[in-house]
Short mmCIF file of C-alpha atoms and ligand atoms in Angstrom, two decimals:
data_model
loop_
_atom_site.label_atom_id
_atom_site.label_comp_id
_atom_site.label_asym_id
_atom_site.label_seq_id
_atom_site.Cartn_x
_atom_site.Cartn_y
_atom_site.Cartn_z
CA UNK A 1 132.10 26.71 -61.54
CA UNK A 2 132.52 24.99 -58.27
CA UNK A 3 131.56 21.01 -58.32
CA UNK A 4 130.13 20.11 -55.21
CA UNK A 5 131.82 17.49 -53.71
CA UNK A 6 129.90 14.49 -52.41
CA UNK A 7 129.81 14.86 -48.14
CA UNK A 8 133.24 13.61 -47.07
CA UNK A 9 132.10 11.57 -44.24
CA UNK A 10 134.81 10.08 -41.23
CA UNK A 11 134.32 6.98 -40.64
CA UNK A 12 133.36 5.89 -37.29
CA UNK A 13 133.47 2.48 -35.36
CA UNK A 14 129.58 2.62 -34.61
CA UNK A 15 126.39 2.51 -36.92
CA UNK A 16 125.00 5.72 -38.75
CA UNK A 17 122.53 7.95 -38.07
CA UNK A 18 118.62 6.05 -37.75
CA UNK A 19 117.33 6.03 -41.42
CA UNK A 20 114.26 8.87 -41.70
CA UNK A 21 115.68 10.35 -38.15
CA UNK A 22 114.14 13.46 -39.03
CA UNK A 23 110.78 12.24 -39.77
CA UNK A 24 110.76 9.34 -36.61
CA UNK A 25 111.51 12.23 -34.55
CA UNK A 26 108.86 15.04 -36.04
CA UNK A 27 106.08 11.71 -35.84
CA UNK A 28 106.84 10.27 -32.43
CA UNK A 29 106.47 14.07 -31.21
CA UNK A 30 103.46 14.52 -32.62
CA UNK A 31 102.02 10.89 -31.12
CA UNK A 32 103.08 12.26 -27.76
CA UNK A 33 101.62 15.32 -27.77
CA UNK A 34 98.75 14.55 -29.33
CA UNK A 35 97.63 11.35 -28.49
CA UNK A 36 99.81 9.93 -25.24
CA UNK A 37 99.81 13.08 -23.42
CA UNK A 38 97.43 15.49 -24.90
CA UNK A 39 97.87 18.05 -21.99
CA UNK A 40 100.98 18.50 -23.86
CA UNK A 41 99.67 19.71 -27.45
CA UNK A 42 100.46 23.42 -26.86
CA UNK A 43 104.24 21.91 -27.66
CA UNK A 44 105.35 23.19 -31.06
CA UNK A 45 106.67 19.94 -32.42
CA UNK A 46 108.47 21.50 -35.46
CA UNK A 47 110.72 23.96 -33.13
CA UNK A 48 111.26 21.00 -31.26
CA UNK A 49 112.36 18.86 -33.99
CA UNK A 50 114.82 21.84 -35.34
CA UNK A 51 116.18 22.45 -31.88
CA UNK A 52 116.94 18.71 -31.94
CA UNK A 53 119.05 18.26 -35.01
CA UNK A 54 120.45 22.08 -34.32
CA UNK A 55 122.07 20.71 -31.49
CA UNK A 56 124.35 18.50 -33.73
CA UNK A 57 124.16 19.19 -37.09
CA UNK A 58 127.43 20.78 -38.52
CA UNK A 59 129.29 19.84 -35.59
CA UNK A 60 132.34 17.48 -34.36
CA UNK A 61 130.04 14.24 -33.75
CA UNK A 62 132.73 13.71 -30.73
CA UNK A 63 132.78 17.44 -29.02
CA UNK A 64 128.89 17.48 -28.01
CA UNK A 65 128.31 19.69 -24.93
CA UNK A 66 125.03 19.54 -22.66
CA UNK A 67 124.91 23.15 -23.89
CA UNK A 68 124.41 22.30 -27.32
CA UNK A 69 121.16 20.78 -26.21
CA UNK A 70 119.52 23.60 -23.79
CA UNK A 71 117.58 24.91 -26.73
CA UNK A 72 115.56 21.70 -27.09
CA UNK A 73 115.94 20.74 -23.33
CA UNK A 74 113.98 24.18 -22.35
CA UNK A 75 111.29 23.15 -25.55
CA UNK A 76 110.63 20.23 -23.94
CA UNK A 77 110.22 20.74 -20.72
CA UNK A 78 107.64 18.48 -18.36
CA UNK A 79 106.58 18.02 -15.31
CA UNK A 80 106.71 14.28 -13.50
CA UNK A 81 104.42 14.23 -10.66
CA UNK A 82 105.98 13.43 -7.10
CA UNK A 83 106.30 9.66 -6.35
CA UNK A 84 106.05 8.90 -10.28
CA UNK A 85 109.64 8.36 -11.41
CA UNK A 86 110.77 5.04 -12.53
CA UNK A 87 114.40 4.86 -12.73
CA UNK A 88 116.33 1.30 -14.39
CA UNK A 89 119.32 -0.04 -14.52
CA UNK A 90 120.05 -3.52 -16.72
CA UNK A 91 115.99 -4.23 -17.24
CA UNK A 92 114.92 -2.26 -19.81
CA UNK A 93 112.52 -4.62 -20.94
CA UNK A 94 110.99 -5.26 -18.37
CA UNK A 95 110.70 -1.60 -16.77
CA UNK A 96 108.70 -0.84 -19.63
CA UNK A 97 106.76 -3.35 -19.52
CA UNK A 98 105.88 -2.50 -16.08
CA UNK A 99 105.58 1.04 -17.10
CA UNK A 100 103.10 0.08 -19.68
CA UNK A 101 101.22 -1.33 -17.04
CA UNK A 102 101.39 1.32 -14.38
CA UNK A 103 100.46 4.04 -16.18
CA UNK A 104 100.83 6.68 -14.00
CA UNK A 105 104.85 5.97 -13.67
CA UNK A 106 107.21 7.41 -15.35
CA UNK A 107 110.17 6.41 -17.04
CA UNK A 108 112.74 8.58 -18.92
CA UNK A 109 111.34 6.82 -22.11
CA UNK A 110 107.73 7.85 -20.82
CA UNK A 111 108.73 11.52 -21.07
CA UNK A 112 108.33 13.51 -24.14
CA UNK A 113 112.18 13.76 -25.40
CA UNK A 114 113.10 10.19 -23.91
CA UNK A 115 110.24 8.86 -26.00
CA UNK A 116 111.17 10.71 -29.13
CA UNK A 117 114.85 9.17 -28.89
CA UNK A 118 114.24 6.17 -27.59
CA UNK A 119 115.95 3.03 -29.51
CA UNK A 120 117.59 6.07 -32.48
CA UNK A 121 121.38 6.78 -33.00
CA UNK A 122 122.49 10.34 -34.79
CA UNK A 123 125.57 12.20 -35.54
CA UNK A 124 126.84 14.94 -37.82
CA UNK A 125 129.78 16.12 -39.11
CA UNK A 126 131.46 19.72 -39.34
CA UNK A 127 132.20 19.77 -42.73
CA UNK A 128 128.65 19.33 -43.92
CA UNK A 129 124.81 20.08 -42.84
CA UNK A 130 123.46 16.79 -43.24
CA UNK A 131 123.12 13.91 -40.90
CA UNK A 132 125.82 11.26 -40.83
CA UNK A 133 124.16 8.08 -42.29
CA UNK A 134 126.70 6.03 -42.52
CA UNK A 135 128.77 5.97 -39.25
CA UNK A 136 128.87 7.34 -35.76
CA UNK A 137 131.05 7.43 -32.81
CA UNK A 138 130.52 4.29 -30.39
CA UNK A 139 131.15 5.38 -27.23
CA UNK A 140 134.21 2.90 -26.01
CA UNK A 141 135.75 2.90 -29.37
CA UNK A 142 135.86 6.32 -30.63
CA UNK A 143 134.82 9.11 -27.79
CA UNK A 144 132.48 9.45 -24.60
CA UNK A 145 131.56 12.97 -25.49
CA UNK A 146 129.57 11.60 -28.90
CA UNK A 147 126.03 13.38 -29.90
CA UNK A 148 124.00 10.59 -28.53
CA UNK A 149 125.74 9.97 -25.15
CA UNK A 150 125.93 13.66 -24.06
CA UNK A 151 122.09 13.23 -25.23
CA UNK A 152 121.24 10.15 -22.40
CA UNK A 153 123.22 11.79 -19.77
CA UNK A 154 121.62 15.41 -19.92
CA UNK A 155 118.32 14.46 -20.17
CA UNK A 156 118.77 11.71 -17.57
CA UNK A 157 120.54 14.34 -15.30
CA UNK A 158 117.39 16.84 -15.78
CA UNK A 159 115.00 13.98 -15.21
CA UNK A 160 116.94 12.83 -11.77
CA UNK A 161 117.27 16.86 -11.08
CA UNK A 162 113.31 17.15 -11.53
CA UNK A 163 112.30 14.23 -9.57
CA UNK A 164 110.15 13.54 -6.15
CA UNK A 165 109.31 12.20 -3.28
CA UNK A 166 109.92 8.61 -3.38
CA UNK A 167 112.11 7.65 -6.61
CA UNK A 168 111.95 4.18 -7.67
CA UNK A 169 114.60 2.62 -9.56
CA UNK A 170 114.14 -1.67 -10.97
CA UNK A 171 117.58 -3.25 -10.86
CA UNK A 172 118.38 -6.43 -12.66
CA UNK A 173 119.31 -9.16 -9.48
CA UNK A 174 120.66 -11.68 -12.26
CA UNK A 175 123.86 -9.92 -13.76
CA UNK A 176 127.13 -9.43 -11.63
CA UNK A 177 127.20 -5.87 -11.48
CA UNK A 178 123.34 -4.86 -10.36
CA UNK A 179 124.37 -1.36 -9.30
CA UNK A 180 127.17 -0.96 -12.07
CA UNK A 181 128.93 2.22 -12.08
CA UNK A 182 129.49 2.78 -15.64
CA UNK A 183 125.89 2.99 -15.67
CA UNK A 184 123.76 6.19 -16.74
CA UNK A 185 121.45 5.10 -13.60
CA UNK A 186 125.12 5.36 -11.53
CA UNK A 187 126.95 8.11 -13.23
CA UNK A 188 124.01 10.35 -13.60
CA UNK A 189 121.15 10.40 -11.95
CA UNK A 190 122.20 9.44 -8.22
CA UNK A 191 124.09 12.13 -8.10
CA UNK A 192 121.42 14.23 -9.29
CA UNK A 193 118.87 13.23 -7.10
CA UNK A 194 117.71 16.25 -4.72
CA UNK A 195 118.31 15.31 -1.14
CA UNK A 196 115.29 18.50 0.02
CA UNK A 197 112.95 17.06 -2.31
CA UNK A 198 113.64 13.23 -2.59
CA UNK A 199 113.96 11.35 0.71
CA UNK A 200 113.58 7.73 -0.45
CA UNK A 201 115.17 5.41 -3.30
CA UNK A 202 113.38 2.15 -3.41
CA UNK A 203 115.16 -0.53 -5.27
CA UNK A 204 113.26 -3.34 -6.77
CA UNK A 205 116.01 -6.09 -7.68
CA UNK A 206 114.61 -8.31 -10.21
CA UNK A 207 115.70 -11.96 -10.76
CA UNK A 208 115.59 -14.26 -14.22
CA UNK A 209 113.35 -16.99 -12.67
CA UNK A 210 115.36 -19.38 -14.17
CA UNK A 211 118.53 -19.04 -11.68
CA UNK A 212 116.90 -17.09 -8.64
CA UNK A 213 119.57 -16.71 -6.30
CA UNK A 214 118.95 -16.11 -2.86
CA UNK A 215 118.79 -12.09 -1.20
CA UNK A 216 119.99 -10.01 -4.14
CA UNK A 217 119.92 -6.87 -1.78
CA UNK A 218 122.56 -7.96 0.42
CA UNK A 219 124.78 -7.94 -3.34
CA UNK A 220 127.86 -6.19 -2.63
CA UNK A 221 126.83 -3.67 -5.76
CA UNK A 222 123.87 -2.96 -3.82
CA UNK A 223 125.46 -2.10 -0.24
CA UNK A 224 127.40 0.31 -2.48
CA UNK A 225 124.57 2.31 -3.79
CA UNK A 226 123.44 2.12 0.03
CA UNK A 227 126.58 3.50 1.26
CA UNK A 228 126.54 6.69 -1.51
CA UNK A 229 122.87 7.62 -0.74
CA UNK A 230 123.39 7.57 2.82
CA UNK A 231 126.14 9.99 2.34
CA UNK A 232 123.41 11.86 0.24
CA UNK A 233 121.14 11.67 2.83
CA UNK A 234 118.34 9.68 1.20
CA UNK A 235 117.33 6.55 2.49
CA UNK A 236 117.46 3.47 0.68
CA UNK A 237 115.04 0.80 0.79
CA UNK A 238 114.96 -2.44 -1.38
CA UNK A 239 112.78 -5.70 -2.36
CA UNK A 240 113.95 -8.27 -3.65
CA UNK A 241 111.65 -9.77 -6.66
CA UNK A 242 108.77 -7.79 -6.49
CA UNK A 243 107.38 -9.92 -8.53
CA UNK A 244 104.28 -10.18 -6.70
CA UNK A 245 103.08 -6.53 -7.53
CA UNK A 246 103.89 -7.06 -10.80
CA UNK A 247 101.84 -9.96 -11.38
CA UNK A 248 99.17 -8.68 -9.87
CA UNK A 249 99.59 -5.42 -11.66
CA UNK A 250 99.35 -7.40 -14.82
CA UNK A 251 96.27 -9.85 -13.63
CA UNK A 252 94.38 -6.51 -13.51
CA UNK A 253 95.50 -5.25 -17.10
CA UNK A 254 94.29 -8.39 -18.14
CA UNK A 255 90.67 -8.55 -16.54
CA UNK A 256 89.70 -5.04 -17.49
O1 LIG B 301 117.19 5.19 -15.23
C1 LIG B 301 117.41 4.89 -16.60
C2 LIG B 301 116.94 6.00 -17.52
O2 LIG B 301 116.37 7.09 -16.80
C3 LIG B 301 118.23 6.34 -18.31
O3 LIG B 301 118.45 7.63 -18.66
O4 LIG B 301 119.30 5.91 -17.51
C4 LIG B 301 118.90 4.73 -16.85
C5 LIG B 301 119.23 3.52 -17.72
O5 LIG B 301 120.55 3.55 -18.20
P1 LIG B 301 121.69 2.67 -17.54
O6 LIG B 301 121.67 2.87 -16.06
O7 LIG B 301 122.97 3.00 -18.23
O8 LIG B 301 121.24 1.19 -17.82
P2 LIG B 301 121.93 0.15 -18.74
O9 LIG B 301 120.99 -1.03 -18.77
O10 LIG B 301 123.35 -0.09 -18.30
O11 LIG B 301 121.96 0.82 -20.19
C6 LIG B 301 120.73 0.91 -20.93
C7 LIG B 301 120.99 1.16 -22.38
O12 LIG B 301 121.24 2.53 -22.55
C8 LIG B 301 122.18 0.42 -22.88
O13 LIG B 301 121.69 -0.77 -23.49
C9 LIG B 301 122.82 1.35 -23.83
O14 LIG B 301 122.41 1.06 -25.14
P3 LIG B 301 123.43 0.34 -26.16
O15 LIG B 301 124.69 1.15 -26.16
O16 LIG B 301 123.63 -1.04 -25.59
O17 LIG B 301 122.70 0.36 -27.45
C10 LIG B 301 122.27 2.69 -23.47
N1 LIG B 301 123.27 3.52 -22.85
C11 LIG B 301 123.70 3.49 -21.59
N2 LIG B 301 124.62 4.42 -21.38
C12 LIG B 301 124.77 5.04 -22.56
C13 LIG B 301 123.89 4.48 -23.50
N3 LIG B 301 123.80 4.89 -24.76
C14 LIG B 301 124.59 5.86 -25.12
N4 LIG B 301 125.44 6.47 -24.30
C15 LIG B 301 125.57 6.07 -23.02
N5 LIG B 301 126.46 6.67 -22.21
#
């Protein structure tokens, strides 16, 4: 008789997989389907869910490929119509709380697979099936190429692939590094923007209005996203606190 060792998990520097992953996943799919987007509930929300933890169960937690998440990528495809996509960098409050508002935009989170992983962490291991609930690679301590990283930045790719028209993206105007290139929004999805189908990026720079400083689009950060789309050939617009909009945006809400 073989006794079946408890899982041998490595430890990692960064917190385990979500508690009930499996189950937040399967649930928020359903809510999307069903009830946020119901032209969506042809989607078979149990092949999605396997596809999901397919893609990294059983495997090196710090060798995950875009590849190994095509299968659930191609389940959960969606279309965002042109002129809709919200992009964010450093406000992730408050881009969803704008979203919230202005329904018809879209944010990654908006989208059926951003919503389902939105705020969860998961990892496996290759010496067992199950999910790793104890630790998981952070991405500056232990690998880049970790299961929920190679997650952000192929979705975010396909969503910056699929996009537009005018893209929007909100920028936060209080931290040093507005356009920070570390950043998915930097990495990713400029350089996935379509120049034939998306001629404009409009920045909205956000202040704290605590500290407003004066013209956060003449930031040095910001004349470098200028520079890189203009090589791209989009143009680049941007506002400074747009605030405006937004309040009236949320006067409305609050009168219907
Ligand atoms: O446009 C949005 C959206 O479409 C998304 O896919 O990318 C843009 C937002 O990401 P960002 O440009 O990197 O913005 P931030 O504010 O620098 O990062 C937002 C959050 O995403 C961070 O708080 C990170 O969460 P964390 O690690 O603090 O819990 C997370 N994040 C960013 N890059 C990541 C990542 N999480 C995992 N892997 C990465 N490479």
């Amino acid at each position: 008789v073989m006794w079946r060792q408890p899982p041998q998990h490595q430890e990692w520097k960064g917190a385990g997989t979500t508690a009930h992953f499996y189950e937040i996943i399967l649930g928020r799919c359903y809510t999307y389907t069903q009830i946020v987007r119901p032209e969506l509930g042809h989607k078979d929300c149990q092949k999605i869910g396997k596809a999901f933890t397919d893609a990294f169960l059983s495997k090196d937690p710090c060798s995950s490929t875009e590849q190994d998440y095509q299968p659930l990528m191609e389940l959960t495809n969606q279309t965002v119509p042109c002129d809709k996509t919200l992009l964010w960098s450093k406000t992730n409050e408050l881009v969803h709380e704008y979203a919230w508002v202005q329904r018809e935009l879209f944010t990654l989170e908006n989208t059926l697979l951003g919503y389902m992983a939105d705020g969860l962490r998961w990892c496996g291991d290759p010496g067992s099936p199950e999910m790793n609930y104890q630790s998981c690679p952070d991405r500056w301590k232990d690998c880049s190429n970790n299961s929920v990283s190679v997650f952000w930045n192929t979705v975010s790719k396909r969503f910056a692939e699929d996009a537009c028209g005018v893209v929007r993206v909100l920028l936060n105007g209080s931290v040093h590094n507005t356009f920070d290139e570390r950043s998915t929004f930097a990495r990713v999805e400029v350089f996935n923007l379509h120049p034939e189908k998306v001629h404009t990026l409009q920045a909205w720079v956000m202040q704290d209005i605590r500290n407003i400083s004066s013209d956060s689009c003449s930031h040095a950060s910001i004349k470098n996203l200028k520079l890189i789309l203009s090589k791209r050939n989009i143009t680049f617009t941007c506002e400074n606190n747009y605030r405006d909009s937004f309040q009236k945006h949320l006067w409305r809400f609050s009168h219907k």
